[in-house]
């Protein structure tokens, strides 16, 4: 094992980032402007030493680690590091970074650099990168590909990004079922290397129709004289290119898959899915869900420009402003009540805050259930009754607690009862809306997490204020 391989498990990503940042700052020190009197200009030897050390450290890192470092650096430093990475590694790194960071890196490259990098990629990788490349560069790349590669790229690009066809790759080993395992072993030895994540070989007939798979572990432990047909699995988990990619990722998790075949409507093998793509998809879906619940429309580079960040965030901030104004108008309806009983102003944020927290808990559970495919029309009402039951129980318990506190602070048992009732009713409202909002968004073909946190907070704020102040006006004044 090399020194680099031995060191990797001992260093966290943060430690590697810190090392690169320290070297980067040294490099920037060397590169300081000549007119700045506070910057000491070292000699050329020190300049080259710092530059070489930074390059050497980057060469030691895995492309995924470099991608992490690039995402964690401000734009100027990011581009400095990017310029020091070896050209032959650029393609792997571009495939690892987030879309927003990839955009900044490609913008710093000229067309010839992009062509050199993209020319090293496989068809499926090129299809992943193509949407972010200039159109004329993509056209030139397509012209340079052979007929088979060009058709593969076009095939991958013809599918939506959330379909299996957009994620499949074309590097796989196929065999016939009428040969012996010894013949298969000799065939594998003639290959320069196996495609990544090859845990099984795909058994096809002369027309390319998938007949089964031969797991590598079966190939290794069975008698070499046996035929493939005797050892192969006849009923593998397979996908169609138009299947939902996230459902495929769930199947990978459920069946502990490393790779799986992709077949067309006639059963012909056209590609495969691998675990690395599925893990990336699950991570991206999780990140997207978190962003959507906060009302962010897309993955945002943490070091993006002010205007780009503003453009990404304004929609739901505007929505939140409208809902906050509505909540303020609800309070305005009861100004007279608040003037007569000042305690209401101190207590009403508690009702709204607990309701918002409870509603967000419900929405999180519902969105997760939808993502896992655990909800259907027949189970929705049962789930709603369950959530309302939980809300009623929590409302009576914690509403009773805050009611006793209100009685102790203001010496008014009637205020304590109103507080308990308002808390219970607002939690019931939060449970109802927590189920209704994501289910409605899904029904209309929208992401059930999109802005759900903003919407539930708006409902529980306005509703909580109205319920609490309305009850107080009816029974206390």
Coordinates of N, CA and C in Angstrom, one line a residue, residues 39-226:
X39 N 3.4 43.2 1.6 CA 3.7 41.9 1.1 C 5.1 41.8 0.7
X40 N 5.8 40.8 1.4 CA 7.2 40.6 1.1 C 7.3 39.6 0.0
X41 N 8.0 40.1 -1.1 CA 8.2 39.3 -2.3 C 9.3 38.3 -2.1
X42 N 9.1 37.0 -2.0 CA 10.2 36.0 -1.8 C 10.8 35.8 -3.2
X43 N 11.9 35.0 -3.2 CA 12.6 34.8 -4.4 C 11.8 33.7 -5.3
X44 N 12.3 33.5 -6.5 CA 11.6 32.6 -7.4 C 11.6 31.2 -6.9
X45 N 12.7 30.8 -6.2 CA 12.8 29.4 -5.7 C 11.7 29.1 -4.7
X46 N 11.4 30.1 -3.8 CA 10.3 29.9 -2.8 C 9.0 29.9 -3.5
X47 N 8.8 30.7 -4.5 CA 7.6 30.7 -5.3 C 7.3 29.3 -5.9
X48 N 8.3 28.8 -6.5 CA 8.1 27.4 -7.2 C 7.9 26.4 -6.1
X49 N 8.6 26.5 -5.0 CA 8.4 25.5 -3.9 C 7.0 25.5 -3.4
X50 N 6.4 26.7 -3.2 CA 5.0 26.7 -2.7 C 4.1 26.2 -3.7
X51 N 4.3 26.6 -5.0 CA 3.4 26.1 -6.1 C 3.5 24.6 -6.2
X52 N 4.7 24.0 -6.2 CA 4.9 22.6 -6.3 C 4.3 21.8 -5.2
X53 N 4.4 22.4 -3.9 CA 3.8 21.7 -2.8 C 2.3 21.6 -2.9
X54 N 1.7 22.7 -3.3 CA 0.2 22.7 -3.5 C -0.2 21.8 -4.6
X55 N 0.5 21.7 -5.7 CA 0.2 20.8 -6.8 C 0.3 19.4 -6.3
X56 N 1.4 19.1 -5.5 CA 1.6 17.7 -5.1 C 0.5 17.3 -4.1
X57 N 0.1 18.2 -3.3 CA -1.0 17.8 -2.3 C -2.3 17.5 -3.1
X58 N -2.6 18.3 -4.1 CA -3.8 18.1 -4.9 C -3.7 16.8 -5.7
X59 N -2.5 16.5 -6.1 CA -2.3 15.2 -6.9 C -2.6 14.0 -6.0
X60 N -2.4 14.1 -4.7 CA -2.6 13.0 -3.8 C -4.0 12.8 -3.5
X61 N -4.9 13.7 -3.7 CA -6.3 13.6 -3.3 C -7.1 13.0 -4.4
X62 N -8.2 12.3 -3.9 CA -9.1 11.7 -4.8 C -10.0 12.8 -5.4
X63 N -10.4 12.6 -6.7 CA -11.3 13.6 -7.3 C -12.5 14.1 -6.5
X64 N -13.1 13.2 -5.8 CA -14.2 13.5 -4.9 C -13.8 14.5 -3.8
X65 N -12.6 14.3 -3.3 CA -12.1 15.1 -2.2 C -11.7 16.5 -2.8
X66 N -11.2 16.6 -4.0 CA -10.9 17.9 -4.6 C -12.2 18.6 -4.9
X67 N -13.2 17.8 -5.3 CA -14.6 18.5 -5.5 C -15.1 19.1 -4.2
X68 N -14.9 18.4 -3.1 CA -15.4 18.9 -1.8 C -14.6 20.2 -1.5
X69 N -13.3 20.2 -1.7 CA -12.5 21.4 -1.4 C -12.9 22.6 -2.3
X70 N -13.1 22.3 -3.6 CA -13.6 23.4 -4.5 C -14.9 24.0 -4.0
X71 N -15.8 23.2 -3.6 CA -17.1 23.7 -3.1 C -17.0 24.5 -1.8
X72 N -15.9 24.2 -1.1 CA -15.7 24.9 0.2 C -14.9 26.2 0.1
X73 N -14.5 26.6 -1.1 CA -13.6 27.7 -1.3 C -14.4 28.9 -2.0
X74 N -14.1 30.1 -1.6 CA -14.6 31.3 -2.4 C -14.2 31.2 -3.8
X75 N -14.9 31.9 -4.7 CA -14.7 31.8 -6.1 C -13.2 32.0 -6.5
X76 N -12.5 33.1 -6.0 CA -11.2 33.4 -6.5 C -10.2 32.2 -6.1
X77 N -10.3 31.7 -4.9 CA -9.5 30.6 -4.4 C -9.8 29.3 -5.1
X78 N -11.1 29.2 -5.4 CA -11.6 28.0 -6.1 C -10.9 27.9 -7.5
X79 N -10.9 29.0 -8.2 CA -10.3 29.0 -9.5 C -8.8 28.8 -9.5
X80 N -8.2 29.3 -8.4 CA -6.7 29.1 -8.3 C -6.4 27.7 -8.1
X81 N -7.2 27.0 -7.3 CA -7.0 25.5 -7.1 C -7.3 24.8 -8.4
X82 N -8.4 25.2 -9.0 CA -8.8 24.5 -10.3 C -7.7 24.6 -11.3
X83 N -7.0 25.7 -11.4 CA -5.9 25.9 -12.4 C -4.7 25.0 -12.1
X84 N -4.6 24.5 -10.9 CA -3.4 23.7 -10.5 C -3.7 22.2 -10.6
X85 N -4.9 21.8 -10.9 CA -5.3 20.4 -11.0 C -4.9 19.9 -12.4
X86 N -4.3 18.7 -12.4 CA -3.9 18.2 -13.7 C -5.1 18.0 -14.7
X87 N -4.9 18.3 -15.9 CA -5.9 18.4 -16.9 C -6.6 17.0 -17.0
X88 N -5.9 15.9 -16.9 CA -6.5 14.6 -17.1 C -7.4 14.2 -15.9
X89 N -7.4 15.0 -14.9 CA -8.3 14.7 -13.7 C -9.5 15.7 -13.8
X90 N -9.5 16.6 -14.7 CA -10.6 17.6 -14.7 C -12.0 17.0 -14.9
X91 N -12.1 16.0 -15.8 CA -13.4 15.4 -16.1 C -14.0 14.7 -14.9
X92 N -13.2 13.9 -14.1 CA -13.7 13.2 -12.9 C -14.1 14.2 -11.9
X93 N -13.4 15.3 -11.8 CA -13.8 16.3 -10.7 C -15.1 17.1 -11.1
X94 N -15.2 17.4 -12.4 CA -16.4 18.1 -12.9 C -17.7 17.2 -12.6
X95 N -17.5 15.9 -12.7 CA -18.6 15.0 -12.5 C -19.0 14.9 -11.0
X96 N -18.0 15.2 -10.1 CA -18.2 15.1 -8.7 C -18.8 16.4 -8.1
X97 N -18.5 17.6 -8.6 CA -18.9 18.8 -7.9 C -20.4 19.0 -8.2
X98 N -21.0 19.9 -7.4 CA -22.4 20.3 -7.5 C -22.6 21.1 -8.8
X99 N -23.8 21.1 -9.3 CA -24.1 21.8 -10.5 C -23.7 23.3 -10.5
X100 N -24.0 23.9 -9.4 CA -23.7 25.4 -9.3 C -22.2 25.6 -9.3
X101 N -21.4 24.8 -8.6 CA -19.9 25.0 -8.7 C -19.4 24.6 -10.0
X102 N -19.9 23.5 -10.6 CA -19.5 23.1 -12.0 C -19.6 24.3 -13.0
X103 N -20.7 25.0 -12.8 CA -20.9 26.1 -13.7 C -19.8 27.2 -13.6
X104 N -19.3 27.4 -12.4 CA -18.2 28.4 -12.3 C -16.9 27.9 -12.8
X105 N -16.7 26.6 -12.7 CA -15.4 26.0 -13.2 C -15.4 26.0 -14.8
X106 N -16.5 25.6 -15.3 CA -16.6 25.5 -16.8 C -16.5 26.9 -17.4
X107 N -17.1 27.9 -16.7 CA -17.0 29.3 -17.2 C -15.5 29.8 -17.2
X108 N -14.6 29.2 -16.4 CA -13.2 29.6 -16.4 C -12.4 28.8 -17.5
X109 N -13.0 27.9 -18.2 CA -12.3 27.1 -19.2 C -12.6 27.6 -20.6
X110 N -11.7 27.6 -21.5 CA -12.0 27.9 -22.9 C -12.5 26.6 -23.6
X111 N -12.9 26.8 -24.8 CA -13.5 25.7 -25.5 C -12.6 24.5 -25.8
X112 N -11.3 24.8 -26.0 CA -10.4 23.8 -26.3 C -10.1 22.9 -25.0
X113 N -10.1 23.6 -23.9 CA -9.9 22.9 -22.6 C -11.1 22.0 -22.4
X114 N -12.3 22.5 -22.6 CA -13.5 21.7 -22.4 C -13.5 20.5 -23.3
X115 N -13.1 20.7 -24.6 CA -13.1 19.6 -25.5 C -12.1 18.5 -25.1
X116 N -10.9 19.0 -24.6 CA -9.9 18.0 -24.2 C -10.4 17.2 -23.0
X117 N -11.1 17.8 -22.0 CA -11.6 17.1 -20.9 C -12.7 16.2 -21.2
X118 N -13.7 16.7 -22.0 CA -14.9 15.9 -22.3 C -14.5 14.7 -23.2
X119 N -13.4 14.8 -24.0 CA -13.0 13.8 -24.9 C -12.5 12.5 -24.1
X120 N -12.2 12.7 -22.8 CA -11.7 11.6 -22.0 C -12.9 10.8 -21.3
X121 N -14.1 11.3 -21.4 CA -15.2 10.7 -20.7 C -15.9 9.7 -21.5
X122 N -16.6 8.7 -20.7 CA -17.4 7.7 -21.4 C -18.7 8.4 -21.8
X123 N -19.5 7.6 -22.5 CA -20.8 8.2 -23.1 C -21.7 8.6 -22.0
X124 N -21.9 7.8 -20.9 CA -22.8 8.2 -19.8 C -22.3 9.4 -19.1
X125 N -21.0 9.5 -18.9 CA -20.4 10.6 -18.2 C -20.6 11.9 -19.0
X126 N -20.4 11.8 -20.3 CA -20.5 12.9 -21.2 C -22.0 13.4 -21.2
X127 N -22.9 12.5 -21.1 CA -24.3 12.8 -21.1 C -24.6 13.6 -19.8
X128 N -24.0 13.2 -18.7 CA -24.2 13.9 -17.4 C -23.7 15.4 -17.5
X129 N -22.6 15.5 -18.2 CA -21.9 16.8 -18.3 C -22.5 17.8 -19.4
X130 N -23.0 17.2 -20.4 CA -23.5 17.9 -21.6 C -24.4 19.1 -21.3
X131 N -25.4 19.0 -20.4 CA -26.3 20.1 -20.2 C -25.6 21.3 -19.7
X132 N -24.4 21.2 -19.1 CA -23.7 22.3 -18.5 C -22.7 22.9 -19.5
X133 N -22.5 22.3 -20.6 CA -21.5 22.8 -21.6 C -22.1 23.7 -22.6
X134 N -21.3 24.6 -23.2 CA -21.8 25.5 -24.3 C -22.3 24.6 -25.4
X135 N -23.4 25.1 -26.1 CA -24.0 24.3 -27.1 C -23.1 24.0 -28.3
X136 N -22.2 24.9 -28.7 CA -21.3 24.7 -29.8 C -20.3 23.7 -29.4
X137 N -19.9 23.6 -28.2 CA -18.9 22.6 -27.7 C -19.5 21.3 -27.7
X138 N -20.8 21.1 -27.3 CA -21.4 19.9 -27.3 C -21.6 19.4 -28.8
X139 N -21.9 20.2 -29.7 CA -22.0 19.9 -31.1 C -20.7 19.3 -31.6
X140 N -19.6 20.0 -31.3 CA -18.3 19.6 -31.8 C -17.9 18.3 -31.1
X141 N -18.3 18.1 -29.9 CA -18.0 16.8 -29.2 C -18.7 15.6 -29.9
X142 N -20.0 15.9 -30.2 CA -20.8 14.8 -30.8 C -20.2 14.4 -32.2
X143 N -19.7 15.4 -32.9 CA -19.2 15.2 -34.2 C -17.9 14.3 -34.1
X144 N -17.2 14.5 -33.0 CA -15.9 13.7 -32.8 C -16.1 12.3 -32.4
X145 N -17.3 12.0 -31.9 CA -17.6 10.6 -31.4 C -17.8 9.6 -32.5
X146 N -17.5 8.4 -32.2 CA -17.9 7.3 -33.2 C -19.4 7.1 -33.2
X147 N -19.9 6.4 -34.1 CA -21.4 6.2 -34.3 C -22.0 5.6 -33.0
X148 N -21.3 4.6 -32.4 CA -21.9 3.9 -31.3 C -21.9 4.9 -30.1
X149 N -20.8 5.6 -29.8 CA -20.8 6.5 -28.7 C -21.8 7.6 -28.9
X150 N -21.9 8.1 -30.1 CA -22.8 9.2 -30.4 C -24.3 8.8 -30.1
X151 N -24.6 7.6 -30.5 CA -26.0 7.1 -30.3 C -26.2 6.9 -28.8
X152 N -25.2 6.4 -28.0 CA -25.4 6.3 -26.6 C -25.6 7.6 -25.9
X153 N -24.8 8.6 -26.3 CA -25.0 9.9 -25.7 C -26.4 10.5 -26.0
X154 N -26.8 10.3 -27.2 CA -28.1 10.8 -27.6 C -29.2 10.1 -26.8
X155 N -29.0 8.8 -26.7 CA -30.0 8.0 -25.9 C -30.1 8.4 -24.5
X156 N -29.0 8.7 -23.8 CA -29.0 9.1 -22.4 C -29.6 10.5 -22.3
X157 N -29.3 11.4 -23.3 CA -29.9 12.7 -23.2 C -31.4 12.8 -23.6
X158 N -31.9 11.7 -24.1 CA -33.3 11.7 -24.5 C -34.2 11.5 -23.3
X159 N -33.7 11.1 -22.2 CA -34.5 10.9 -21.0 C -34.4 12.1 -20.0
X160 N -35.5 12.2 -19.2 CA -35.5 13.2 -18.2 C -34.5 12.9 -17.1
X161 N -34.0 13.9 -16.4 CA -33.0 13.6 -15.4 C -33.4 12.7 -14.3
X162 N -34.8 12.6 -14.1 CA -35.2 11.7 -13.0 C -35.7 10.4 -13.5
X163 N -35.2 10.0 -14.7 CA -35.5 8.7 -15.2 C -34.3 7.8 -15.2
X164 N -34.5 6.5 -15.2 CA -33.4 5.6 -15.2 C -32.4 5.7 -16.4
X165 N -33.0 6.0 -17.5 CA -32.2 6.1 -18.8 C -31.2 7.2 -18.7
X166 N -31.4 8.2 -17.9 CA -30.5 9.3 -17.8 C -29.3 8.9 -16.9
X167 N -29.4 7.9 -16.1 CA -28.4 7.5 -15.2 C -27.6 6.2 -15.6
X168 N -28.1 5.5 -16.5 CA -27.5 4.2 -16.8 C -26.2 4.4 -17.5
X169 N -25.3 3.5 -17.4 CA -24.0 3.5 -18.2 C -24.0 2.3 -19.1
X170 N -23.0 2.3 -20.0 CA -23.0 1.4 -21.1 C -21.8 0.4 -21.0
X171 N -21.0 0.6 -20.0 CA -19.8 -0.3 -19.8 C -20.2 -1.5 -19.0
X172 N -20.3 -2.6 -19.6 CA -20.7 -3.9 -18.9 C -20.2 -5.1 -19.7
X173 N -20.2 -6.2 -19.0 CA -19.6 -7.4 -19.6 C -20.8 -8.4 -19.9
X174 N -21.0 -8.8 -21.1 CA -22.0 -9.7 -21.5 C -21.4 -11.0 -22.0
X175 N -22.2 -12.1 -21.7 CA -21.8 -13.5 -22.0 C -23.0 -14.3 -22.5
X176 N -22.7 -15.4 -23.1 CA -23.8 -16.3 -23.5 C -24.0 -17.4 -22.4
X177 N -25.2 -18.0 -22.5 CA -25.5 -19.0 -21.5 C -25.0 -20.4 -21.9
X178 N -24.6 -20.6 -23.1 CA -24.2 -22.0 -23.6 C -22.7 -22.2 -23.5
X179 N -22.0 -21.4 -22.8 CA -20.5 -21.6 -22.6 C -20.2 -22.0 -21.2
X180 N -19.1 -22.6 -21.0 CA -18.7 -23.0 -19.6 C -18.1 -21.9 -18.8
X181 N -18.0 -22.0 -17.5 CA -17.5 -21.0 -16.7 C -16.0 -20.8 -17.0
X182 N -15.3 -21.9 -17.4 CA -13.9 -21.8 -17.8 C -13.7 -20.9 -19.0
X183 N -14.6 -21.0 -19.9 CA -14.5 -20.1 -21.1 C -14.7 -18.6 -20.6
X184 N -15.7 -18.4 -19.7 CA -15.9 -17.1 -19.2 C -14.7 -16.5 -18.5
X185 N -14.1 -17.3 -17.7 CA -12.9 -16.9 -17.0 C -11.7 -16.5 -17.9
X186 N -11.6 -17.3 -19.0 CA -10.5 -17.0 -20.0 C -10.9 -15.7 -20.7
X187 N -12.1 -15.5 -20.9 CA -12.6 -14.2 -21.6 C -12.3 -13.0 -20.7
X188 N -12.6 -13.2 -19.4 CA -12.3 -12.0 -18.5 C -10.8 -11.7 -18.4
X189 N -10.0 -12.8 -18.4 CA -8.6 -12.5 -18.3 C -8.0 -11.8 -19.5
X190 N -8.7 -11.8 -20.6 CA -8.2 -11.1 -21.8 C -8.6 -9.7 -21.8
X191 N -9.5 -9.3 -20.9 CA -9.9 -7.9 -20.8 C -8.8 -7.1 -20.1
X192 N -8.6 -5.9 -20.4 CA -7.6 -5.1 -19.7 C -8.1 -4.8 -18.3
X193 N -9.3 -4.5 -18.1 CA -9.9 -4.3 -16.8 C -11.4 -4.4 -16.9
X194 N -12.0 -4.7 -15.7 CA -13.5 -4.8 -15.7 C -14.1 -3.4 -15.4
X195 N -15.3 -3.2 -15.9 CA -15.9 -1.9 -15.6 C -16.1 -1.8 -14.1
X196 N -16.2 -0.6 -13.6 CA -16.4 -0.4 -12.1 C -17.7 -1.0 -11.7
X197 N -17.7 -1.5 -10.4 CA -18.8 -2.0 -9.8 C -19.4 -3.3 -10.5
X198 N -18.5 -4.1 -11.1 CA -18.9 -5.3 -11.8 C -19.0 -6.4 -10.7
X199 N -20.2 -6.6 -10.3 CA -20.5 -7.7 -9.3 C -21.2 -8.9 -10.0
X200 N -21.6 -8.6 -11.3 CA -22.3 -9.7 -12.0 C -22.1 -9.4 -13.5
X201 N -22.1 -10.5 -14.3 CA -22.0 -10.5 -15.7 C -23.4 -10.7 -16.3
X202 N -23.7 -10.1 -17.4 CA -25.1 -10.1 -18.0 C -25.2 -11.2 -19.1
X203 N -26.1 -12.1 -18.9 CA -26.2 -13.2 -19.9 C -27.3 -12.8 -20.9
X204 N -26.9 -12.8 -22.2 CA -27.8 -12.4 -23.2 C -27.7 -13.5 -24.4
X205 N -28.8 -13.5 -25.2 CA -28.8 -14.3 -26.4 C -28.1 -13.6 -27.6
X206 N -28.2 -14.2 -28.7 CA -27.6 -13.6 -29.9 C -28.2 -12.3 -30.4
X207 N -29.5 -12.0 -29.9 CA -30.2 -10.8 -30.2 C -30.0 -9.7 -29.1
X208 N -29.3 -10.1 -28.1 CA -29.0 -9.1 -27.0 C -30.1 -9.1 -26.0
X209 N -31.0 -10.1 -26.0 CA -32.1 -10.2 -25.0 C -31.6 -10.7 -23.7
X210 N -31.9 -10.0 -22.6 CA -31.4 -10.4 -21.3 C -32.0 -11.7 -20.9
X211 N -31.2 -12.7 -20.5 CA -31.7 -14.0 -20.1 C -31.5 -14.3 -18.6
X212 N -30.5 -13.5 -18.0 CA -30.2 -13.7 -16.6 C -28.9 -13.0 -16.3
X213 N -28.4 -13.2 -15.1 CA -27.1 -12.6 -14.7 C -26.3 -13.7 -14.0
X214 N -25.0 -13.6 -14.2 CA -24.1 -14.5 -13.5 C -23.3 -13.7 -12.5
X215 N -23.6 -13.8 -11.2 CA -22.9 -13.1 -10.1 C -21.4 -13.6 -10.1
X216 N -20.5 -12.7 -9.9 CA -19.1 -13.1 -10.0 C -18.8 -14.1 -8.9
X217 N -19.4 -14.0 -7.7 CA -19.1 -15.0 -6.7 C -19.5 -16.4 -7.1
X218 N -20.6 -16.5 -7.9 CA -20.9 -17.9 -8.4 C -19.9 -18.3 -9.4
X219 N -19.4 -17.4 -10.2 CA -18.4 -17.8 -11.2 C -17.2 -18.3 -10.5
X220 N -16.8 -17.7 -9.4 CA -15.5 -18.1 -8.8 C -15.6 -19.4 -8.0
X221 N -16.8 -19.7 -7.4 CA -16.9 -20.9 -6.5 C -17.4 -22.1 -7.2
X222 N -17.9 -22.0 -8.4 CA -18.5 -23.2 -9.0 C -17.5 -23.9 -9.9
X223 N -17.8 -25.2 -10.3 CA -17.0 -26.0 -11.1 C -16.8 -25.3 -12.5
X224 N -15.6 -25.1 -12.9 CA -15.4 -24.4 -14.2 C -16.0 -25.2 -15.4
X225 N -16.3 -26.4 -15.2 CA -16.8 -27.2 -16.3 C -18.3 -27.0 -16.5
X226 N -19.0 -26.4 -15.5 CA -20.4 -26.1 -15.6 C -20.7 -25.1 -16.6

